[in-house]
Coordinates of N, CA and C in Angstrom, one line a residue:
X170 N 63.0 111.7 151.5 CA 62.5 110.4 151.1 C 63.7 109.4 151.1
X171 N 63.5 108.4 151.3 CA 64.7 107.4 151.6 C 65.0 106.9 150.3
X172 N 64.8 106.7 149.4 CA 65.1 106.4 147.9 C 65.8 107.0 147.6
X173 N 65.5 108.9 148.6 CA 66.4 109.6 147.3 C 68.2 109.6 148.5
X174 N 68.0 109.0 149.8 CA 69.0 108.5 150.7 C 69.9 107.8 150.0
X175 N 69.2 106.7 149.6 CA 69.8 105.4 149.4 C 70.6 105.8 147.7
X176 N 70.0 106.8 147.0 CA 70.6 106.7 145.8 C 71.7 107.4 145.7
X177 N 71.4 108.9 147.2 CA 72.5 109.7 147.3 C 74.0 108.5 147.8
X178 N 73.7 108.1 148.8 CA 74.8 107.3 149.4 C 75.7 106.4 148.4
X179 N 74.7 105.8 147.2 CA 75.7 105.0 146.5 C 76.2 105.6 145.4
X180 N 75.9 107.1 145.1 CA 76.7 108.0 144.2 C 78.0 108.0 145.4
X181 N 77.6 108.6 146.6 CA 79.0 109.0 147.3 C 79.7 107.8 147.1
X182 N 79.1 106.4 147.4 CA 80.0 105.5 147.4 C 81.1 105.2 146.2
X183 N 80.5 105.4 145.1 CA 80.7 105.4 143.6 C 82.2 106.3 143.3
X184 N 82.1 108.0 144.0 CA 82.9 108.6 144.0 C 83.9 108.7 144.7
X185 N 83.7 107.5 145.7 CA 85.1 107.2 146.4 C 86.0 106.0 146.1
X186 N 85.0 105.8 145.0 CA 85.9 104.4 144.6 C 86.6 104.5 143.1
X187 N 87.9 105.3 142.8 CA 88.1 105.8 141.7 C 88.8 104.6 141.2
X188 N 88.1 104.5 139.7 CA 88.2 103.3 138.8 C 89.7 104.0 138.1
X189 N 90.3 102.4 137.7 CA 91.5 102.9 136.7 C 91.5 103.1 136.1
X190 N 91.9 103.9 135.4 CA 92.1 105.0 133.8 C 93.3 104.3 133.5
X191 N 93.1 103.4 132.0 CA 94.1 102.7 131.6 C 94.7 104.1 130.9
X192 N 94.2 105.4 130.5 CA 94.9 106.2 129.7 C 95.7 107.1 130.6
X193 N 95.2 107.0 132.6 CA 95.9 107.6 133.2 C 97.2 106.9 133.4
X194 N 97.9 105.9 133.0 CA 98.9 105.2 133.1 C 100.2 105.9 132.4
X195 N 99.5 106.2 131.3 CA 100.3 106.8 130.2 C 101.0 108.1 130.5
X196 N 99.9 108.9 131.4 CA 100.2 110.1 131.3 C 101.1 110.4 132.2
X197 N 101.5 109.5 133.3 CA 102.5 109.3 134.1 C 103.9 109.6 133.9
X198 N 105.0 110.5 134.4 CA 106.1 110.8 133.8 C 107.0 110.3 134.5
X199 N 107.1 109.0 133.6 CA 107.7 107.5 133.8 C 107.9 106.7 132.2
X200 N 108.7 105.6 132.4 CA 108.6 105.1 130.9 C 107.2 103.5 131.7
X201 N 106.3 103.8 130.6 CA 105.1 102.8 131.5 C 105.3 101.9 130.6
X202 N 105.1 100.5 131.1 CA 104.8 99.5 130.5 C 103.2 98.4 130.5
X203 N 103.2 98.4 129.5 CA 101.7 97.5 129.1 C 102.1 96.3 128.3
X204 N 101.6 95.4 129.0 CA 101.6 94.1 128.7 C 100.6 93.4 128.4
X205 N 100.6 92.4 127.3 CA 99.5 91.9 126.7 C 99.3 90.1 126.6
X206 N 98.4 90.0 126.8 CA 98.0 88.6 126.8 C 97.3 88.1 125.8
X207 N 98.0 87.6 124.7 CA 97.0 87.0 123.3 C 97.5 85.4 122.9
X208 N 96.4 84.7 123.4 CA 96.9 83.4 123.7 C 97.6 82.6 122.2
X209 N 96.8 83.1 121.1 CA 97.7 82.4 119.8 C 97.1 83.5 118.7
X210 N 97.5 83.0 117.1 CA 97.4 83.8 116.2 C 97.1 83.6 115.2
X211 N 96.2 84.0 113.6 CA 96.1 83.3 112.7 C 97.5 82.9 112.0
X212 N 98.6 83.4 112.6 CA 100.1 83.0 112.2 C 100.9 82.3 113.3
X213 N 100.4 82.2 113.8 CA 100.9 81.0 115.3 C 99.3 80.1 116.0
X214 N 98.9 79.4 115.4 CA 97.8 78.7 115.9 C 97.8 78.1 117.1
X215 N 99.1 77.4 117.7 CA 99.1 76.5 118.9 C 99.3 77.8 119.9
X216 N 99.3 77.7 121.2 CA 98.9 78.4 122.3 C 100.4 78.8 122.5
X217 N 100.3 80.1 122.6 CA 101.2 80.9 122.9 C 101.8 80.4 124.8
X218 N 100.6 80.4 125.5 CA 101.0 79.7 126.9 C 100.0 78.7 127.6
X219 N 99.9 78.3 128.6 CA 99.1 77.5 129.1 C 98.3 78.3 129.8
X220 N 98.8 78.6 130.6 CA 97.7 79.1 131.6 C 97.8 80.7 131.7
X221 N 96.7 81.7 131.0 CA 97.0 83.0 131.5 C 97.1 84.0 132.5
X222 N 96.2 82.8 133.6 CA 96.3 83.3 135.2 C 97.9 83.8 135.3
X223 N 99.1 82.4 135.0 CA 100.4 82.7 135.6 C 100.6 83.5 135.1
X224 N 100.3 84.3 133.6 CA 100.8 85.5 132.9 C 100.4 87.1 134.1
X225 N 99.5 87.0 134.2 CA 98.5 87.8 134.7 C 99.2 88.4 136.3
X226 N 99.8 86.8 136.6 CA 100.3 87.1 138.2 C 101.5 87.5 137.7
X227 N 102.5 87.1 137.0 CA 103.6 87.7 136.4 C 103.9 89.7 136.4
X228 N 103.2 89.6 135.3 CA 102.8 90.8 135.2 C 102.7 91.9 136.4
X229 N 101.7 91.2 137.1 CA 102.0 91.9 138.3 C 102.9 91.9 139.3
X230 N 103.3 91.1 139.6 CA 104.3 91.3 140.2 C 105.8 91.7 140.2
X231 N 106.1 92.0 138.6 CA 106.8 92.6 137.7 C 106.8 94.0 137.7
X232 N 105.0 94.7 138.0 CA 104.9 96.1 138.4 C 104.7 97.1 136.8
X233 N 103.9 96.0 136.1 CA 103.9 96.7 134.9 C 102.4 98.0 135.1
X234 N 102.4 98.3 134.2 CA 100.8 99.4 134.7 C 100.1 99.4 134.2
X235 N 99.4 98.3 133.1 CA 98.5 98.0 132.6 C 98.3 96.7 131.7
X236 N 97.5 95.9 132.0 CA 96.9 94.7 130.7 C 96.2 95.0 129.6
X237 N 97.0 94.4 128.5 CA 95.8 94.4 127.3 C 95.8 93.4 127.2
X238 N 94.3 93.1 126.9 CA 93.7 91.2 126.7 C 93.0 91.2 125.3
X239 N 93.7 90.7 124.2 CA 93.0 90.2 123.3 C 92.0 89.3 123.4
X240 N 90.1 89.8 123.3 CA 89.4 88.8 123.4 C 88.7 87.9 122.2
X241 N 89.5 88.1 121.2 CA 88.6 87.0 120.4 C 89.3 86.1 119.9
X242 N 87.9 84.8 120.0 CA 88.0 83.5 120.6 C 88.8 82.6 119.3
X243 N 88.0 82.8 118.1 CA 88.6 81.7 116.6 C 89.7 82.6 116.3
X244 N 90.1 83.4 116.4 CA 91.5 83.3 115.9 C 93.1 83.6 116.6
X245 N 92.5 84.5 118.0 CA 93.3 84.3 118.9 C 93.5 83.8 120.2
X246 N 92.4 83.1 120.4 CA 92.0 82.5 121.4 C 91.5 83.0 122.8
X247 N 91.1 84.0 122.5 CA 90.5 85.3 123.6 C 89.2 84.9 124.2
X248 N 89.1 85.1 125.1 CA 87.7 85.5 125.5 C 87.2 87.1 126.5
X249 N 85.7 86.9 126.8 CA 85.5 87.7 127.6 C 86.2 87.5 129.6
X250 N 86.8 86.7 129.5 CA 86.7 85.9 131.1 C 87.8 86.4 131.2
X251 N 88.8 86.2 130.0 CA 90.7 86.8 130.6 C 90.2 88.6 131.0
X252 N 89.2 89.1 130.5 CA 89.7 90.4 130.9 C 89.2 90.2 132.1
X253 N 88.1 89.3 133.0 CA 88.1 89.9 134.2 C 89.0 88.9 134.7
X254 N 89.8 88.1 135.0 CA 91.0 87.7 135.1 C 92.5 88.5 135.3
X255 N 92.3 89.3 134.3 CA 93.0 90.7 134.4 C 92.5 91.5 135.1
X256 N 91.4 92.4 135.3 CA 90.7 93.3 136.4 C 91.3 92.5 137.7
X257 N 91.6 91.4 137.8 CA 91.9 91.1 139.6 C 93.1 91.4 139.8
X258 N 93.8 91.6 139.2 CA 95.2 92.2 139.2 C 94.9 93.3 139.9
X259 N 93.8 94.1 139.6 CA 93.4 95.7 140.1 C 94.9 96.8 139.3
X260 N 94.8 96.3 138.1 CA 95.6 96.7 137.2 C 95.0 97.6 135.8
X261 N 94.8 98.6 135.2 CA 93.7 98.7 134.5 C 94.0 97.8 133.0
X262 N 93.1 97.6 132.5 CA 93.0 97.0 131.3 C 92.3 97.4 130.0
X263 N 93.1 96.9 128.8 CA 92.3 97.4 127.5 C 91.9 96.4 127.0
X264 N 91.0 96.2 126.6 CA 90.2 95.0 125.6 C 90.6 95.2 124.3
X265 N 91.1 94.0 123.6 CA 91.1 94.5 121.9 C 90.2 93.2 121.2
X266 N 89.7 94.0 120.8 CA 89.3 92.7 119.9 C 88.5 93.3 118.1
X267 N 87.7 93.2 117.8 CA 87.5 93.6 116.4 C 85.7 94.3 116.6
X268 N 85.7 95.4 117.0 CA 84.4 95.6 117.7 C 84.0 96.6 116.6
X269 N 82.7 95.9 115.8 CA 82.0 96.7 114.8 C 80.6 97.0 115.6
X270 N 79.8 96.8 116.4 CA 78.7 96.8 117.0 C 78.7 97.4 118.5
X271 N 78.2 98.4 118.9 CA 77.8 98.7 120.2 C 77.4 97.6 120.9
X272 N 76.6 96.8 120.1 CA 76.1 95.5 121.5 C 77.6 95.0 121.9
X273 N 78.7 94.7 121.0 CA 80.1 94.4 121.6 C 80.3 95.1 122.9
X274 N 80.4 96.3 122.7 CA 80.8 96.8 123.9 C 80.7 96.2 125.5
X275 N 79.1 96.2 125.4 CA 78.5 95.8 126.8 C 79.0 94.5 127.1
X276 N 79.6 93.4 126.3 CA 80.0 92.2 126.8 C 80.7 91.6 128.0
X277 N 81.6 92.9 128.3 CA 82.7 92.9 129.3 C 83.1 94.2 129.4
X278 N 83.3 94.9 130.3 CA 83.4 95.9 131.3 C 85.3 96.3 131.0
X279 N 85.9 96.7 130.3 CA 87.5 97.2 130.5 C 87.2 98.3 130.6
X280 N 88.6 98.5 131.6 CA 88.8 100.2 131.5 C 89.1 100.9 130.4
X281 N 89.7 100.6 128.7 CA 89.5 100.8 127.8 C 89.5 99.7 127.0
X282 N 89.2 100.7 125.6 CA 88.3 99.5 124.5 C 89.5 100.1 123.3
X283 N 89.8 98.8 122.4 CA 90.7 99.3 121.5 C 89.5 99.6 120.3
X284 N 89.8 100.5 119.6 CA 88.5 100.4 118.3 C 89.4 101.1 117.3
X285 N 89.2 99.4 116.2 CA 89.8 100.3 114.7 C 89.0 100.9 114.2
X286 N 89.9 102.1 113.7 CA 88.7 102.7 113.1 C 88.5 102.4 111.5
X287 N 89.9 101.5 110.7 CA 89.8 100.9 109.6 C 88.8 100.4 109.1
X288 N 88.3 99.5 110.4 CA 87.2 98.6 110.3 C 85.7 98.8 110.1
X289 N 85.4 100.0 110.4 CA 84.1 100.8 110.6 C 83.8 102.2 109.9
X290 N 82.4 102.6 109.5 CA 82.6 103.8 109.0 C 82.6 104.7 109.9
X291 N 82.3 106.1 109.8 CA 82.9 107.2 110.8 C 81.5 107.2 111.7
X292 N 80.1 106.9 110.8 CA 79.2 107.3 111.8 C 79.0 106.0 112.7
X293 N 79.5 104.8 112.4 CA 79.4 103.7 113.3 C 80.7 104.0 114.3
X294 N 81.7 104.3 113.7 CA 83.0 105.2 115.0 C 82.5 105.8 115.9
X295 N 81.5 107.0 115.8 CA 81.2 107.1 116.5 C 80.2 107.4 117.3
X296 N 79.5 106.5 117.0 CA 78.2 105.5 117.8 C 79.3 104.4 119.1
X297 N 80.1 104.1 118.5 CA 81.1 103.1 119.3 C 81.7 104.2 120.3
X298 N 82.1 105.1 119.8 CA 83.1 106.1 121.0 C 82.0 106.4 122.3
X299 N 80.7 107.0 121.7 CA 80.0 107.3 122.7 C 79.6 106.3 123.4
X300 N 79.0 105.2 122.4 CA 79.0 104.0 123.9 C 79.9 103.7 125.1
X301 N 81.2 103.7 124.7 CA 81.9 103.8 125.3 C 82.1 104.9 126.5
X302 N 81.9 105.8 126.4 CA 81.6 107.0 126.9 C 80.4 107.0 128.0
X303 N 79.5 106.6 127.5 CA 78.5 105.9 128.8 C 78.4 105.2 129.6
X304 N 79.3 103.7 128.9 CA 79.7 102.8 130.2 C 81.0 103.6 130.8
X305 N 81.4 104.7 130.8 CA 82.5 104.9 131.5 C 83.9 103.8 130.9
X306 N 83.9 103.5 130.0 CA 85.3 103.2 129.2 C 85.8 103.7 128.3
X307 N 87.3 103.9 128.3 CA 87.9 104.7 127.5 C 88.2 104.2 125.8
X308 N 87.5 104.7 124.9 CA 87.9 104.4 123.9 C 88.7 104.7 123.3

């Protein structure tokens, strides 16, 4: 049946295109560096930089081995858009931001998700981990 063609081909496809494992960076026997982009702070309000693109190209061309992007917006000036701003680096990336709800997750696509677990009880932890785990991001 051609359905079941078309669905085989874009698994193969899928499996040849190995995504970055921001945790495979780490595991590297090297000293790795991760660099982070968080535009300002409830203890520094004015903008840490202007433009995060130049951060981003920096970064890479520096040869570091991963981005973390703080995405939230009122107090650090984050959004969803720096992380795929980061993704074009083809650099892997962690999202941090303060994620109590599974619907967070699905917002934006990183290769990992930072999750306090301070912040949540154990059975919302993990409800969070597994989601994670289905879109294929590392929590």
């Amino acid at each position: 049946m051609i359905l079941d063609e078309i669905v085989k081909q874009s698994k193969n496809l899928l499996d040849a295109q190995p995504r970055a494992k921001f945790f495979g960076v780490l595991e590297q026997p090297k000293t790795n560096l991760i660099c982070e982009v968080k535009l300002k702070s409830p203890t520094h309000p004015e903008p840490f930089i202007d433009n995060p693109q130049d951060m981003f190209d920096i970064y890479k061309r520096a040869g570091v081995d991963g981005i973390s992007v703080v995405t939230n917006d009122d107090f650090f000036g984050g959004s969803n858009d720096l992380v795929l701003q980061a993704q074009a680096t083809g650099l892997p990336v962690l999202r941090k931001d303060f994620i109590i709800e599974t619907r967070q997750i699905g917002e934006v696509k990183a290769d990992a998700l930072l999750l306090i677990v301070r912040i949540v009880s154990p059975d919302i932890l993990r409800e969070l981990v597994n989601t994670c785990l289905k879109l294929d991001i590392e929590p």
